[in-house]
Short mmCIF file of C-alpha atoms in Angstrom, two decimals:
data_model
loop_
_atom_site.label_atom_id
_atom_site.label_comp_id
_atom_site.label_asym_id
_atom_site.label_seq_id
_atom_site.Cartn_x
_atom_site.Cartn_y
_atom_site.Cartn_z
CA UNK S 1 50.48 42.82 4.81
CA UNK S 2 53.32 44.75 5.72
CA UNK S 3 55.31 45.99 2.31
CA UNK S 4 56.72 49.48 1.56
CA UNK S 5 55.39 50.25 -1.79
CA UNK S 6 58.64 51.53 -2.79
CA UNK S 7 60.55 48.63 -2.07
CA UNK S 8 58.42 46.17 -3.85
CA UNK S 9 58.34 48.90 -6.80
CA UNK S 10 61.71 48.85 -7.15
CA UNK S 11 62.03 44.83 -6.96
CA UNK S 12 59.22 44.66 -9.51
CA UNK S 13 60.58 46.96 -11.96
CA UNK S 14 63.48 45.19 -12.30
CA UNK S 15 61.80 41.62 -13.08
CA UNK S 16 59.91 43.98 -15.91
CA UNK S 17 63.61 45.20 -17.37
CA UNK S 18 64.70 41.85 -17.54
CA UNK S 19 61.28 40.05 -18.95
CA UNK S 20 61.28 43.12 -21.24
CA UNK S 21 65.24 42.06 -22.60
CA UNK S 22 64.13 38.53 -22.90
CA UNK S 23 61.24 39.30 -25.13
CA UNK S 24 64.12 42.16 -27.38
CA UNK S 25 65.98 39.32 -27.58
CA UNK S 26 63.60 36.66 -28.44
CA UNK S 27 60.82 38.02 -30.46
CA UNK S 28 59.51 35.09 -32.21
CA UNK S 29 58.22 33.35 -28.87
CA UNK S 30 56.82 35.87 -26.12
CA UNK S 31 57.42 34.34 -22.87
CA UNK S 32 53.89 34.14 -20.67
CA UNK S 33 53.83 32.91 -17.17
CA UNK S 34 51.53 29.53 -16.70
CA UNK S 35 48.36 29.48 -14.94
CA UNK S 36 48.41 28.65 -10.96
CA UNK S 37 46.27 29.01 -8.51
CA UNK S 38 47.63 33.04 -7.92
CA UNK S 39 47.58 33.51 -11.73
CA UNK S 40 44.56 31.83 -13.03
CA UNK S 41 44.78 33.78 -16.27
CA UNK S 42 48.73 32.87 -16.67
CA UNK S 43 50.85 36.52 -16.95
CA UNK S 44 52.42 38.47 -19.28
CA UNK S 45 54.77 41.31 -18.88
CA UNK S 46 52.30 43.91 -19.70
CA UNK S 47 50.18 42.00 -17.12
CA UNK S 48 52.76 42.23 -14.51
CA UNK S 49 53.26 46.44 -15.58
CA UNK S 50 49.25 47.11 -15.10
CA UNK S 51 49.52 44.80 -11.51
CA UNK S 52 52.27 46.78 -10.35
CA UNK S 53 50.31 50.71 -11.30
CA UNK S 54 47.32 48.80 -9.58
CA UNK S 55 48.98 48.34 -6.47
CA UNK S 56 50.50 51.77 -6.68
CA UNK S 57 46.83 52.99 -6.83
CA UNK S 58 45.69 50.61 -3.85
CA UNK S 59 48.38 51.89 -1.85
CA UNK S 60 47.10 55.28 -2.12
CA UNK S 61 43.60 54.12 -1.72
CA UNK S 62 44.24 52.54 1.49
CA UNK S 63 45.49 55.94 2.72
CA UNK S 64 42.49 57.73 1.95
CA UNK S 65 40.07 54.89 2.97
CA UNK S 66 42.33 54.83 6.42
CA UNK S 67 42.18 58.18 7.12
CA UNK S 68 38.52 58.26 6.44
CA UNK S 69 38.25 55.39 8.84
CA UNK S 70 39.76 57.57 11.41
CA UNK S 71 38.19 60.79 11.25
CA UNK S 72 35.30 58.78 11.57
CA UNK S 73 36.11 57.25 14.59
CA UNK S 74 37.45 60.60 16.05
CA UNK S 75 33.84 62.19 15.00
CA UNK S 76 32.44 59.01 17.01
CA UNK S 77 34.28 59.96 20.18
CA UNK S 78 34.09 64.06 19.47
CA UNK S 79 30.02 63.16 19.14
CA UNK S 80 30.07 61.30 22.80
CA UNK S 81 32.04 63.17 24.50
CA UNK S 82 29.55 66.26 23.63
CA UNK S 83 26.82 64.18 24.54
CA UNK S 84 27.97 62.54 28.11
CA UNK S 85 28.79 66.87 29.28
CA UNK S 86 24.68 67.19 29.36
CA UNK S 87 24.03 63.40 30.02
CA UNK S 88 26.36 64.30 33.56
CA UNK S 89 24.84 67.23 34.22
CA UNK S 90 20.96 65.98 33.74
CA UNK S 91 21.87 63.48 36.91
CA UNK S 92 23.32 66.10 39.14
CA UNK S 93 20.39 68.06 38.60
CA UNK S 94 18.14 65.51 39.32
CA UNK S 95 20.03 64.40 42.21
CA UNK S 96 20.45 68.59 43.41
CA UNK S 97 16.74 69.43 42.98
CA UNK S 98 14.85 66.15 42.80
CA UNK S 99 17.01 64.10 45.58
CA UNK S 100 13.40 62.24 47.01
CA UNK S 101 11.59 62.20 44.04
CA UNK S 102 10.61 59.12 41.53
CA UNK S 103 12.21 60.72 38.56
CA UNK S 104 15.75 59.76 40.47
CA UNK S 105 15.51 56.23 40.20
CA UNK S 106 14.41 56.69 36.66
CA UNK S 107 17.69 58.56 35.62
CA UNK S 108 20.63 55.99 34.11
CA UNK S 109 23.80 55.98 35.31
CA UNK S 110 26.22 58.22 32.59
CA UNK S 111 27.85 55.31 30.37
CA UNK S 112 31.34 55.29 29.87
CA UNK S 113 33.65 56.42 26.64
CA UNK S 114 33.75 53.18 25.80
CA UNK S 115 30.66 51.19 26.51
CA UNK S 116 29.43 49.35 22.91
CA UNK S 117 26.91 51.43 20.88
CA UNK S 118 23.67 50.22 22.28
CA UNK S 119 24.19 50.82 25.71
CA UNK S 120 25.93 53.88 25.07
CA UNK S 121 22.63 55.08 22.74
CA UNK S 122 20.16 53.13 25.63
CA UNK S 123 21.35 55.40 28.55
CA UNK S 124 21.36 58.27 26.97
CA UNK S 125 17.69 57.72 25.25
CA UNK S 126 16.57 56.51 28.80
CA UNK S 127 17.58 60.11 30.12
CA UNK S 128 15.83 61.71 26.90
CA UNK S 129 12.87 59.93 27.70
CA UNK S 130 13.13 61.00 31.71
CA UNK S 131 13.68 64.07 30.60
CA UNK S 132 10.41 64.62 28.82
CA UNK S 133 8.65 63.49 31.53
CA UNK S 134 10.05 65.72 33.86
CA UNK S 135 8.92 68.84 31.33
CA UNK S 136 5.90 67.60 31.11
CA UNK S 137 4.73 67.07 35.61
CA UNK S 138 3.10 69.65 36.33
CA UNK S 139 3.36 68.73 40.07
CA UNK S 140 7.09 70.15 39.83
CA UNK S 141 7.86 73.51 41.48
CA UNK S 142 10.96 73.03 38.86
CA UNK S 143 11.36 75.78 36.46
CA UNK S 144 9.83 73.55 33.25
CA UNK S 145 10.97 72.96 30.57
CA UNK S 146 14.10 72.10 32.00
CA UNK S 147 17.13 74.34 30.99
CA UNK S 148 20.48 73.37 32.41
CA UNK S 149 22.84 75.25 33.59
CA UNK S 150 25.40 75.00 30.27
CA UNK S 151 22.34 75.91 27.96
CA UNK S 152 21.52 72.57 27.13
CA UNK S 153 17.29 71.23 26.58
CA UNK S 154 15.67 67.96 26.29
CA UNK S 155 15.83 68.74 22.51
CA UNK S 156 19.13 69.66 22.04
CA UNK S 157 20.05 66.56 24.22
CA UNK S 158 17.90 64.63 21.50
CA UNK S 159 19.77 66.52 18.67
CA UNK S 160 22.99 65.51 20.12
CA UNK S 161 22.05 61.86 20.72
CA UNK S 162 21.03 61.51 16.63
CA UNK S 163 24.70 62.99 15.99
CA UNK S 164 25.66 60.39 18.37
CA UNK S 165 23.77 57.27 16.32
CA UNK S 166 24.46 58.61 12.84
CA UNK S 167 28.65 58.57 14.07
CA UNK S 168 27.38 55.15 15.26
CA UNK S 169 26.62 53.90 11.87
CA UNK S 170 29.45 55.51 10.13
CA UNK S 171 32.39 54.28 11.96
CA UNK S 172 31.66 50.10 11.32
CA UNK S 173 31.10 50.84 7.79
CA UNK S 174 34.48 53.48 7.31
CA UNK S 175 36.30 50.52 9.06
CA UNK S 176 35.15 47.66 7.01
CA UNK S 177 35.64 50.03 3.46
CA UNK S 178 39.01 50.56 4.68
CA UNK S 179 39.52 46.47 5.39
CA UNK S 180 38.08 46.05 2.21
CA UNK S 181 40.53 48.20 -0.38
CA UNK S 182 43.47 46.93 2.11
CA UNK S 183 42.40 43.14 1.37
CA UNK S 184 42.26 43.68 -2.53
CA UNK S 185 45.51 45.53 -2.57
CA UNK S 186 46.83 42.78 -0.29
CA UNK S 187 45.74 40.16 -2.79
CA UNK S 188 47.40 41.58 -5.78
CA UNK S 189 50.54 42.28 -3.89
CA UNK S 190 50.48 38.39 -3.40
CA UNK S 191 49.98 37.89 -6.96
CA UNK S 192 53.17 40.14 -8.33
CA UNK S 193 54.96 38.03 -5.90
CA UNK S 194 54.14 35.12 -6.98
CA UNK S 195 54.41 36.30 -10.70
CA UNK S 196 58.15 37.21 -9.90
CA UNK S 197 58.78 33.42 -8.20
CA UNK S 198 57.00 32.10 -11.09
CA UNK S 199 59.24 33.75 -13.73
CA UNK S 200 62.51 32.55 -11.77
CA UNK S 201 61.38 28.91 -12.48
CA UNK S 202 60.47 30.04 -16.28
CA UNK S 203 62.93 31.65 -17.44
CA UNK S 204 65.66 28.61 -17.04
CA UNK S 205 63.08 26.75 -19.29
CA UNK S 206 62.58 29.70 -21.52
CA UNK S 207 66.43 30.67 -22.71
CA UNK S 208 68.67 28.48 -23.98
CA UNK S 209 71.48 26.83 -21.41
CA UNK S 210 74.29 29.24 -20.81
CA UNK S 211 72.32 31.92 -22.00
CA UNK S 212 74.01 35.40 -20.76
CA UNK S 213 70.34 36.54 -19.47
CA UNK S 214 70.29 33.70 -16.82
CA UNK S 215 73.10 35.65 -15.24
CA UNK S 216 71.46 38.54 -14.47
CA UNK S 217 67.36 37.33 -13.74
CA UNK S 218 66.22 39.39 -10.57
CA UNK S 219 66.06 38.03 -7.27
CA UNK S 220 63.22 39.36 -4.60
CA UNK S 221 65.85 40.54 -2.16
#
């Protein structure tokens, strides 16, 4: 739901002014908002005053839970793009050293950026897996274990590719948090909206005709 906080805040507060007057005014009958489907428990104006700090709150918590969301998601990408520099070089190697060899056949193809988590984790334990293998012929006039030329080792590769699954798991569950705390806020926004239509129809009903406080009740504009 698009809203600016402030905006609504501002529209809000002034249906809170003018319930407040009413009640000055009146103080032997408190007016209460009926029960609808979007108020089950009716409302009151200190109802409406703790809905409107809550959404202040959620506002704020969907910042935080958003910006969670997205580090996470940049971690995800940081974590692949670490992992695809020794996934590349792993083939070339192969290809440079091993061209005729079984273990060529036997090396995946680098996944993309963007391929979905499984075949993105798949290739890249298909290459640990090759990898080992390779370390462990002893037919090979290859240097064993291998070391490529950037540093990297079958078990840094392996250390790499758990970063790679635990940024896997994180970034779903960041996302849906964030969808979460936006939903609720998103809820009780619809709620103080409906509270404020609801107290247009009341207040008519509430003050006596010709009343000078039917002059001045808030519109949502």
């Amino acid at each position: 739901m698009n809203v600016d906080l402030k905006d609504l805040t501002q529209i809000v507060n002034r249906f809170i002014a003018h319930w407040n007057t009413v009640n000055v005014v009146f103080p032997t009958k408190t007016l209460t908002l009926a029960q609808t489907t979007l108020l089950p428990d009716g409302m009151t104006l200190d109802g409406l005053i703790d809905l409107r700090d809550e959404i202040a709150a959620d506002f704020v918590a969907v910042v935080t839970v958003d910006n969670v969301a997205q580090e996470k998601q940049a971690q995800r990408k940081a974590r692949r793009q670490a992992i695809l520099v020794p996934q590349k070089l792993f083939l070339k190697t192969v290809q440079s050293y091993l061209p005729e060899s079984a273990y060529l056949s036997l090396v995946p193809k680098t996944p993309s950026i963007g391929a979905n988590d499984r075949a993105f984790e798949d290739a890249c334990e298909d290459s640990a897996g090759v990898w080992a293998k390779l370390n462990a012929d002893t037919t090979l006039s290859l240097t064993r274990p291998l070391v490529l030329s950037n540093g990297s080792t079958q078990a840094t590769f392996v250390a790499l590719l758990s970063e790679v699954k635990a940024a896997h798991g994180d970034s779903p569950g960041a996302k849906v948090a964030a969808q979460r705390v936006r939903t609720t806020r998103d809820e009780k926004i619809k709620r103080a909206l409906g509270a404020l239509k609801l107290y247009r129809k009341t207040v008519p009903a509430f003050l006596p005709p010709g009343h000078a406080l039917l002059e001045t009740v808030p519109t949502l504009g």
